[in-house]
Short mmCIF file of C-alpha atoms (C1' of nucleotides) in Angstrom, two decimals:
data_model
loop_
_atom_site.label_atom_id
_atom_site.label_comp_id
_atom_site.label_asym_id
_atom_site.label_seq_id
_atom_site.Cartn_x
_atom_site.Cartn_y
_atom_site.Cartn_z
CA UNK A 937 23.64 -8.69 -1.21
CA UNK A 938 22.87 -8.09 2.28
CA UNK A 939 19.86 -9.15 4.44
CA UNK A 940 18.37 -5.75 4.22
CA UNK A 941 18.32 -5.04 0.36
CA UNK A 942 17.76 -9.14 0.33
CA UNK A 943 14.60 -8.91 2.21
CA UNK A 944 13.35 -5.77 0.48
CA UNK A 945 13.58 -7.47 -3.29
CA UNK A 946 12.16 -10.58 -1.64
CA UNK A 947 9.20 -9.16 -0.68
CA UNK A 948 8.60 -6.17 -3.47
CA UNK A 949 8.96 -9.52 -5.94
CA UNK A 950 6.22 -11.37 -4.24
CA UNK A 951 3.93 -8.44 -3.77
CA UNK A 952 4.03 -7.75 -7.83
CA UNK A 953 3.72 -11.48 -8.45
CA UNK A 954 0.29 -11.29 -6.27
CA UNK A 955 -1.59 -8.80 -8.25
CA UNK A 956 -0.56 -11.35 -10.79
CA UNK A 957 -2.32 -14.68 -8.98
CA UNK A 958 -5.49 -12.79 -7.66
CA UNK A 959 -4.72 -10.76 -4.81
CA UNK A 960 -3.38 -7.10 -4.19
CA UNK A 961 0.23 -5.97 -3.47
CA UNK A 962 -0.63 -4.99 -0.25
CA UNK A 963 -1.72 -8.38 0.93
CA UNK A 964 1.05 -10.46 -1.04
CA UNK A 965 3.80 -7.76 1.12
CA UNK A 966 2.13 -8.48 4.14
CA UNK A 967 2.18 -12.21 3.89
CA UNK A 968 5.93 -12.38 2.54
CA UNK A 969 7.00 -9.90 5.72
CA UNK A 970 5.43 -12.61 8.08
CA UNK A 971 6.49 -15.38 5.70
CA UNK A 972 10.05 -14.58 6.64
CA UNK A 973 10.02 -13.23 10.29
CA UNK A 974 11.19 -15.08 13.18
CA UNK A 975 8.24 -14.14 15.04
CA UNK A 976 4.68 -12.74 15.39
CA UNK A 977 4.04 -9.24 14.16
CA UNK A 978 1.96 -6.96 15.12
CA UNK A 979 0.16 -4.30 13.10
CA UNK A 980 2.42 -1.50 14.13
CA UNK A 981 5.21 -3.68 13.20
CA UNK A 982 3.63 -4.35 10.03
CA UNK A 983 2.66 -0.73 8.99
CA UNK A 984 6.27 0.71 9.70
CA UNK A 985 7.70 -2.07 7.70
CA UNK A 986 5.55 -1.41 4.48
CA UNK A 987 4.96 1.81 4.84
CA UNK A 988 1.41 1.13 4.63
CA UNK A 989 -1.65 2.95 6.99
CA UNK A 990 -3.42 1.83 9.53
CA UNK A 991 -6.67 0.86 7.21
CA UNK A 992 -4.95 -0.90 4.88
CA UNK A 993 -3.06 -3.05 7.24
CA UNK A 994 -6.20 -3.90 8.73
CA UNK A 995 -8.06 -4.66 5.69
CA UNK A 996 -5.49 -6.43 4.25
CA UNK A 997 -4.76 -8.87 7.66
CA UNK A 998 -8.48 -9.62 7.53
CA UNK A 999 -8.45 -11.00 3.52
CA UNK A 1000 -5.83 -12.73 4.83
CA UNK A 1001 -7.21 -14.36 7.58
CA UNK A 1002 -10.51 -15.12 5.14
CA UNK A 1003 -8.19 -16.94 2.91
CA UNK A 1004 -6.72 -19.45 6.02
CA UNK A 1005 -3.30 -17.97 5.42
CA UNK A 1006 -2.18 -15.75 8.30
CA UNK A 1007 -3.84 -16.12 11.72
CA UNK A 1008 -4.24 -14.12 14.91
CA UNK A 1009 -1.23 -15.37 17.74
CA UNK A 1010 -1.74 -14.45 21.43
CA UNK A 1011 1.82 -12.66 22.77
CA UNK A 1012 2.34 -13.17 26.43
CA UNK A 1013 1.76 -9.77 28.41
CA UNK A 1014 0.92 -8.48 25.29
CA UNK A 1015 -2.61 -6.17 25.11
CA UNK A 1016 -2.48 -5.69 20.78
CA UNK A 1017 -2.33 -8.26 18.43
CA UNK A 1018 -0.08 -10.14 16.70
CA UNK A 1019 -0.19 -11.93 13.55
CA UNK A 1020 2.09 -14.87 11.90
CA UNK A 1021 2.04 -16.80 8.27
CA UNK A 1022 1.75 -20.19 7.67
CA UNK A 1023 5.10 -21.26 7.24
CA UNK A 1024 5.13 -24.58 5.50
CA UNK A 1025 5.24 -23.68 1.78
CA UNK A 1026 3.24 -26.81 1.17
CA UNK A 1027 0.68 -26.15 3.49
CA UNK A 1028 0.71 -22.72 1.77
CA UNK A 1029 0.26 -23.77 -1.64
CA UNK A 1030 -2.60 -26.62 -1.20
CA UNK A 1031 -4.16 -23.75 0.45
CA UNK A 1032 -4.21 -21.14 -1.94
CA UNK A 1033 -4.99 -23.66 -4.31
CA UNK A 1034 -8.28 -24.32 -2.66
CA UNK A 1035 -9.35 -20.99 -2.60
CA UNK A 1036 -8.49 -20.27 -6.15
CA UNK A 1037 -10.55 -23.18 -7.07
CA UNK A 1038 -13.65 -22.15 -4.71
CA UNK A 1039 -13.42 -18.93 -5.89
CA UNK A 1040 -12.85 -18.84 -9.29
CA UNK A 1041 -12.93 -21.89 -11.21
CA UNK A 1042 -15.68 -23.72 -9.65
CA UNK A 1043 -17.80 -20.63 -10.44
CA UNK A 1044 -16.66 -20.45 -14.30
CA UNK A 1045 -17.35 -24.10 -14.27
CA UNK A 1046 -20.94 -23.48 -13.24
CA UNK A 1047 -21.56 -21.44 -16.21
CA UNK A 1048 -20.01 -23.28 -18.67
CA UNK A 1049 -22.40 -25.49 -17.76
CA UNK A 1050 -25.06 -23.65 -18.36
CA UNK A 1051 -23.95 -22.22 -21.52
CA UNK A 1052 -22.67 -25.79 -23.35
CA UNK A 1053 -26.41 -27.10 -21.93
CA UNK A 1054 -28.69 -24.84 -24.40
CA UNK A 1055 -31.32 -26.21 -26.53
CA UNK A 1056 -29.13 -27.53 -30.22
CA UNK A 1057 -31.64 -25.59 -32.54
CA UNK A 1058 -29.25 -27.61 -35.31
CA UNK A 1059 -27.76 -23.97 -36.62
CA UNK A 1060 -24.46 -24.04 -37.53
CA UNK A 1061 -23.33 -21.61 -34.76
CA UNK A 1062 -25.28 -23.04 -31.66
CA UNK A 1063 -23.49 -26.41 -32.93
CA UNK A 1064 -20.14 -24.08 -32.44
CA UNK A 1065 -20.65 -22.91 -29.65
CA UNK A 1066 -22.17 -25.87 -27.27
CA UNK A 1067 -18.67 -27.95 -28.95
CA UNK A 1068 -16.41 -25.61 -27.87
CA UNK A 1069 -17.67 -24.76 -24.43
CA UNK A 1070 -18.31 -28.48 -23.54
CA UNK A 1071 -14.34 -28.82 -24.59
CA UNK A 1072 -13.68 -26.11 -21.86
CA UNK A 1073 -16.03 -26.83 -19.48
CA UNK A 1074 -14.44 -30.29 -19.81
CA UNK A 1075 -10.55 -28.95 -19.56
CA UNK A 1076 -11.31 -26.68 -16.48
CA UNK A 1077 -13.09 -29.38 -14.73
CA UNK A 1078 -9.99 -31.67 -15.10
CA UNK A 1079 -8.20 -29.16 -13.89
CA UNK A 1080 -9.75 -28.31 -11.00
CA UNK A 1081 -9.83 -32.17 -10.03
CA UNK A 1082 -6.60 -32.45 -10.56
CA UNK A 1083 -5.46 -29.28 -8.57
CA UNK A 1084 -7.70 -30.67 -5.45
CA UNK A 1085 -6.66 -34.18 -5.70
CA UNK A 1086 -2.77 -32.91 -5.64
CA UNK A 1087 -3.69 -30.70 -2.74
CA UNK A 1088 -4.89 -33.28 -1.06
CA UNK A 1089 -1.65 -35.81 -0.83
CA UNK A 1090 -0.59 -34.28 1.94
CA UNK A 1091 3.23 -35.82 2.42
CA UNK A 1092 5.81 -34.44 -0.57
CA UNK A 1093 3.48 -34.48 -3.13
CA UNK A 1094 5.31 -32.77 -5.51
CA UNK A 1095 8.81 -34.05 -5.02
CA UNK A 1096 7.97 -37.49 -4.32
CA UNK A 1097 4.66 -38.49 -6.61
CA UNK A 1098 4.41 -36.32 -9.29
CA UNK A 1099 7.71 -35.55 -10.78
CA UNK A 1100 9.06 -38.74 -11.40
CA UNK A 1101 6.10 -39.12 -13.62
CA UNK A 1102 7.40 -36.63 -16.00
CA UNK A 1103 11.29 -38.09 -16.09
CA UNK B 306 -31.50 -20.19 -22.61
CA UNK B 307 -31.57 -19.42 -26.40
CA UNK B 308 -28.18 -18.60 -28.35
CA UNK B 309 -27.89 -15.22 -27.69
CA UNK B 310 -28.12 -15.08 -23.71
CA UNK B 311 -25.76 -18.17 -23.64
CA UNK B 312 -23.26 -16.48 -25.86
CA UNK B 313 -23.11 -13.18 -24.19
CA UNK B 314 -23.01 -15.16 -20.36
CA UNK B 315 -20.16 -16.98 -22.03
CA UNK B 316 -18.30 -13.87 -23.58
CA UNK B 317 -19.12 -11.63 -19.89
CA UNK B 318 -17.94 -14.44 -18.13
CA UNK B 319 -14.46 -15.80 -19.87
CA UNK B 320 -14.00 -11.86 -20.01
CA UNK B 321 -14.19 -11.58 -16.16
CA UNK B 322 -12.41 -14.70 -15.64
CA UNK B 323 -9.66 -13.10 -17.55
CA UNK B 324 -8.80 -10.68 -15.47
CA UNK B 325 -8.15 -13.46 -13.02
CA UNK B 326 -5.27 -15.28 -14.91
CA UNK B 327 -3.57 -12.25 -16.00
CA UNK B 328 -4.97 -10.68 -19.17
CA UNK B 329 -7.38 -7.97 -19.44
CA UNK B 330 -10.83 -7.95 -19.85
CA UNK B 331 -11.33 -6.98 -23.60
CA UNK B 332 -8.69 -9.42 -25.00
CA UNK B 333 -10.04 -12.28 -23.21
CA UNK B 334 -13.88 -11.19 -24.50
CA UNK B 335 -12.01 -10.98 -27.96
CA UNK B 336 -10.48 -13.87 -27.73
CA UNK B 337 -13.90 -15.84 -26.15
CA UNK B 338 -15.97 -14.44 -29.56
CA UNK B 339 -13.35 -16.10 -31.76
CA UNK B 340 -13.22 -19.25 -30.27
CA UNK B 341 -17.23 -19.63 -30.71
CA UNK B 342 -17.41 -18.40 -33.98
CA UNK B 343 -17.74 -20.46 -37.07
CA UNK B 344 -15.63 -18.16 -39.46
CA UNK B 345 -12.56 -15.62 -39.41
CA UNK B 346 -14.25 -12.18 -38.06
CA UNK B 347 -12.90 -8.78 -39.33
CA UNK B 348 -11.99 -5.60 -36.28
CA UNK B 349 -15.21 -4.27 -37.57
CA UNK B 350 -17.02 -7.60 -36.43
CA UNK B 351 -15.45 -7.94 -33.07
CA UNK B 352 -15.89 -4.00 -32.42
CA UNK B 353 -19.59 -4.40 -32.98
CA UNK B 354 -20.17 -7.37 -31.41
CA UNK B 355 -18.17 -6.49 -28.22
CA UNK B 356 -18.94 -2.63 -28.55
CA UNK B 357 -15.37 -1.70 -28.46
CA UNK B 358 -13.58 1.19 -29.63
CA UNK B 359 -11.18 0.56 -33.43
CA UNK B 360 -8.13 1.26 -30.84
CA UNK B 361 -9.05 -1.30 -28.16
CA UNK B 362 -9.71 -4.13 -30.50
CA UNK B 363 -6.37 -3.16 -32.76
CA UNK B 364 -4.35 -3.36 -29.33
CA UNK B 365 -6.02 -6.15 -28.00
CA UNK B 366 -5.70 -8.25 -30.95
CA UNK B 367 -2.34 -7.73 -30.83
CA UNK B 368 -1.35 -8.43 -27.48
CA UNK B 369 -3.61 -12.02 -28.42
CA UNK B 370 -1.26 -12.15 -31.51
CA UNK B 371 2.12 -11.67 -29.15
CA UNK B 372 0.86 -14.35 -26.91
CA UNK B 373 0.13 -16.69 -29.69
CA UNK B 374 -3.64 -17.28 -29.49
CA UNK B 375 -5.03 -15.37 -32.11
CA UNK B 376 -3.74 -15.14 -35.86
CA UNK B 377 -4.82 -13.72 -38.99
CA UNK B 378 -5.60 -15.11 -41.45
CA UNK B 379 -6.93 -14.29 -45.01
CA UNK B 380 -10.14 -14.08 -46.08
CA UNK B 381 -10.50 -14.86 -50.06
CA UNK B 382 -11.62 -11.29 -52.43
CA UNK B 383 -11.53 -9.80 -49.11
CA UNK B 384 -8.74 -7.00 -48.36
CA UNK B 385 -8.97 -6.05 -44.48
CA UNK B 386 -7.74 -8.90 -42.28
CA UNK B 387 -9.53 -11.45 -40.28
CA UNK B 388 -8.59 -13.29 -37.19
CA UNK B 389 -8.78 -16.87 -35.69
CA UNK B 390 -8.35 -17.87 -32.68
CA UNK B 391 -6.56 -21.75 -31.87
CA UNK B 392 -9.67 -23.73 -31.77
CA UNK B 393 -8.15 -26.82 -29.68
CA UNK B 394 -8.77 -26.34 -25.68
CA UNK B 395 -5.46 -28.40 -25.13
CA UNK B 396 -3.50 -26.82 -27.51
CA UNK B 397 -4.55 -23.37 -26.17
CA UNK B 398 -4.04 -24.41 -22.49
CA UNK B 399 -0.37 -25.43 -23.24
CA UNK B 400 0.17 -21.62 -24.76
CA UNK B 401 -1.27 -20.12 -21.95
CA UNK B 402 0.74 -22.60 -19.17
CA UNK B 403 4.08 -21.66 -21.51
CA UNK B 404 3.57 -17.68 -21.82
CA UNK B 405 2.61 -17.73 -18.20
CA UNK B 406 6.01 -19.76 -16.70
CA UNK B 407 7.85 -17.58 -19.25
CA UNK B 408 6.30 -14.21 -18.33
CA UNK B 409 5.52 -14.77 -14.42
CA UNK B 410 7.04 -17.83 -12.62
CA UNK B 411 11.02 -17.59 -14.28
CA UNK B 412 11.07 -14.01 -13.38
CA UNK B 413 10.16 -14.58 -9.47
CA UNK B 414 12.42 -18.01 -9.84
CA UNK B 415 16.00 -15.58 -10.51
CA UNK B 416 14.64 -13.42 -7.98
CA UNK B 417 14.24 -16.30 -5.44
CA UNK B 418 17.53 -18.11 -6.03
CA UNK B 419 19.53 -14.37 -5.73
CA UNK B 420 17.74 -13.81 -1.96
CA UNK B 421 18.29 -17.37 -0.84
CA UNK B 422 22.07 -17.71 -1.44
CA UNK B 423 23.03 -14.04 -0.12
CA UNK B 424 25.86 -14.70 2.64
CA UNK B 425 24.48 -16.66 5.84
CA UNK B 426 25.59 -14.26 8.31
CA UNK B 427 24.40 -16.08 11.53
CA UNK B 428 21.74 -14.23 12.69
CA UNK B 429 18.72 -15.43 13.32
CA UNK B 430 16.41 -13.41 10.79
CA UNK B 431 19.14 -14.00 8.23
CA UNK B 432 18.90 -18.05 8.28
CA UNK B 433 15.06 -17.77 8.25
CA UNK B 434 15.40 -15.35 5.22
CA UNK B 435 17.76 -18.03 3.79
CA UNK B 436 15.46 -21.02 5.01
CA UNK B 437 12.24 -19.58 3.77
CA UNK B 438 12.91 -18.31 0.02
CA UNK B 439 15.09 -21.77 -0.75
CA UNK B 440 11.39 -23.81 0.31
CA UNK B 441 9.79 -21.23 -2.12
CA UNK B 442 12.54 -21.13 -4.31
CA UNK B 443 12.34 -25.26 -4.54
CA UNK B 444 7.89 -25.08 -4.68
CA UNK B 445 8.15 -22.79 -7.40
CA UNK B 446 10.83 -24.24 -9.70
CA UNK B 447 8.93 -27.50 -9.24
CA UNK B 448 5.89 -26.53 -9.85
CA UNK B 449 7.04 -24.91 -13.18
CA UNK B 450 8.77 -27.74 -14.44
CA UNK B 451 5.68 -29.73 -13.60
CA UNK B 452 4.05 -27.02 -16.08
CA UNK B 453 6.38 -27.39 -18.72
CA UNK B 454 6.15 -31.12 -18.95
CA UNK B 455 2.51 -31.23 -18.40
CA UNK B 456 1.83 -29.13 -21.14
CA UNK B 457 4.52 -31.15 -23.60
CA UNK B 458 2.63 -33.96 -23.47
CA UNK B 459 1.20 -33.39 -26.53
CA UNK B 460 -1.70 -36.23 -26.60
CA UNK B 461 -4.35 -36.26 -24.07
CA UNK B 462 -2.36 -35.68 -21.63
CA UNK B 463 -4.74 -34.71 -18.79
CA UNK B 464 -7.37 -37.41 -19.34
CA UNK B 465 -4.79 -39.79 -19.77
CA UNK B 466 -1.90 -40.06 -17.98
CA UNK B 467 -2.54 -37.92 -15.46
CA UNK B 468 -6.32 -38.23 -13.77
CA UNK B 469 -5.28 -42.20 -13.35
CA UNK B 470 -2.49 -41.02 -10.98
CA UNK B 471 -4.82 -39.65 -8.46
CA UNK B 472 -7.89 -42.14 -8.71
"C1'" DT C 1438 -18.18 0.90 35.13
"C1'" DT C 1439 -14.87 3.94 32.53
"C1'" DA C 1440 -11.24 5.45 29.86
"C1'" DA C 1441 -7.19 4.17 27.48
"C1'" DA C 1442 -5.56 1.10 23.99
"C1'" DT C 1443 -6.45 -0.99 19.96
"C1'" DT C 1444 -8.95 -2.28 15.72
"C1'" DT C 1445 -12.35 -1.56 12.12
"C1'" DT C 1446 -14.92 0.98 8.90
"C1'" DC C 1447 -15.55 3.97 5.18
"C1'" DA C 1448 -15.87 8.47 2.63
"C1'" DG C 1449 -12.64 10.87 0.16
"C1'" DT C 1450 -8.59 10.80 -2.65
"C1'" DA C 1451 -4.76 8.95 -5.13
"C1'" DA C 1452 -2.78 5.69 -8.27
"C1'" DT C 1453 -3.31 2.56 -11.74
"C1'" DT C 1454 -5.21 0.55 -15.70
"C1'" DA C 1455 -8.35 0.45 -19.65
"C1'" DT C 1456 -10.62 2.82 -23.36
"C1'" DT C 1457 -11.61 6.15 -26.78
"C1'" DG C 1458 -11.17 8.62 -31.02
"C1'" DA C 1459 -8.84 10.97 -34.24
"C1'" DA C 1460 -4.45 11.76 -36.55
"C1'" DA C 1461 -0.69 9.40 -38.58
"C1'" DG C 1462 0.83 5.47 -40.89
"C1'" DT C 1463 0.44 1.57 -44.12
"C1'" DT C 1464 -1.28 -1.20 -47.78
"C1'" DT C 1465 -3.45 -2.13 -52.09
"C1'" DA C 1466 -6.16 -1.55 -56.38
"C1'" DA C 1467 -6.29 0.76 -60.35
"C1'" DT D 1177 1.70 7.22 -58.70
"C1'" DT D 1178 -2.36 8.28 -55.93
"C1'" DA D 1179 -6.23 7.94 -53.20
"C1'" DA D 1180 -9.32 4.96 -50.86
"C1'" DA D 1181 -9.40 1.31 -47.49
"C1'" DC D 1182 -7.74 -0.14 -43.64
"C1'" DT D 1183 -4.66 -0.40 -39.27
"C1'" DT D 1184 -1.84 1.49 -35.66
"C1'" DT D 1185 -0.48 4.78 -32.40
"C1'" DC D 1186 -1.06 7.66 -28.57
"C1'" DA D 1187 -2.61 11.78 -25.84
"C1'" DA D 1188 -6.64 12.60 -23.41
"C1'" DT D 1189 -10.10 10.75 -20.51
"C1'" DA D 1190 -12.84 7.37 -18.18
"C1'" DA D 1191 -13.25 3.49 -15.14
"C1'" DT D 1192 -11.46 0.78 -11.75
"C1'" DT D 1193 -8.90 -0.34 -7.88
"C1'" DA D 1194 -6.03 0.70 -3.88
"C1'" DC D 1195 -4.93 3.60 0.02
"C1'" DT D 1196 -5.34 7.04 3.59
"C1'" DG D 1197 -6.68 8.94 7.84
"C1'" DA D 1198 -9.81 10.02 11.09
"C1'" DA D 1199 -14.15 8.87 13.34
"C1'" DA D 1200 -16.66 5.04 15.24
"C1'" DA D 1201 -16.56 0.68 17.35
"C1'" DT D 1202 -14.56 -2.70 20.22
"C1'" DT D 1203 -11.71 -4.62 23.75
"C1'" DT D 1204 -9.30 -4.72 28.04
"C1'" DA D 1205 -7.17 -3.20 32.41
"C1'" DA D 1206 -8.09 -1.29 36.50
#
DNA sequence: TTAAATTTTCAGTAATTATTGAAAGTTTAA
DNA sequence: TTAAACTTTCAATAATTACTGAAAATTTAA
């Protein structure tokens, strides 16, 4: 396989594996493009690339930026701008983590709350159903804990800490 | 909040949520009624209740089947077939972690190790190609072998074992 | 200032995904 | 057997989501 045809299935595989973890295929391409270039991109660059317009680049940059992923670079003599990718895959992953949580869980968790919280009128079904949502509310809020306390051991985390737990 | 309003915040919102983690929105709102209901419920139940077409809940059911969530299960002098739903949080979150590395993370993991070990040809985009897919290549295949073994652990293993870790 | 370069916005359209409903298929009781 | 009860399939359609392209807005060089 050569770099060309390498870099193509590299990022068409992480654009359909985004639509799959929350965001569009648009946005996943964008990030893997920068994710493997040697250096800053501009939106021009980026739109010949992907074969993508001018709107969607631009809407898609800005998401991007909103999550903490890709930021805005400054090119020397340069009037447009340029964009690059976080490219510490660790870095990358506590911070998608902590926008999944903010985004999604913690809001679920909210209304599980609510929900396992109602008035036990002793029937047989309110029983069911404050049991069963306290069980989840319980299971996604040890989840979430756990996905921000991992996020938040910065050095190796995974390789070092975790994984020798599970021998 | 009486029983009603609760249930149907509950149902709207695991539904929603669903989307999210890669299944669509009727088979999680299926799959949400069963798990807060005290007995088996028959297609004609879950159509009603969720306002569903006989198609979309025969589908749906069966895509919950495939994944291992929901299973039928006979209802005594009855002859249509009823459905149940695993009851168990933990047990359901270690079918979900296990469908999910088999259906989304292996996939992207072949596709990773193929683009990282194409022939180093010198250049410079080539080794950052190389360089950049091996660090995702190694987060991902760690991450889903910290999956695989979370979920193994059969007994408690979140509140156990694992909150401790990161006190 | 101003006008060229660049980016953003957004209405319209395209592409994708979910849903319906009825016909075809299957199962079961008698 | 057969016919009623029930389930599945799938073409048609609806709903949702993504994308385009051009006009409006913004930025910058001179």
């Amino acid at each position: 396989m050569e770099y060309k045809e390498a870099k193509d299935k590299f990022i068409s595989t992480w654009g359909s594996l985004g639509s799959l973890w929350g965001i569009n295929k648009a946005m996943a391409q964008i990030q893997a493009l920068l994710f493997i270039s040697t250096k800053p991109l501009s939106m021009e660059d980026i739109m010949e690339e992907l074969k993508i317009s001018r709107g969607n680049t631009s809407m898609n940059l800005r998401q991007l930026m909103d999550w903490g992923i890709v930021t805005k670079t400054l090119v020397a003599g340069e009037r447009k701008e340029f964009f690059t990718t976080e490219k510490d895959v660790q870095e990358l992953a506590r911070i998608v983590a902590k926008e999944r949580s903010r985004r999604e869980i913690k809001p679920v968790i909210k209304v599980l709350e609510e929900v396992s919280s109602i008035k036990n009128d002793g029937s047989e079904k309110t029983k069911e159903l404050i049991k069963q949502t306290k069980a989840l509310h319980e299971l996604t809020e040890t989840m979430d804990v756990m996905i921000n306390k991992l996020v938040d051991q910065k050095q190796n985390w995974i390789t070092k800490s975790v994984l020798k737990l599970f021998k």
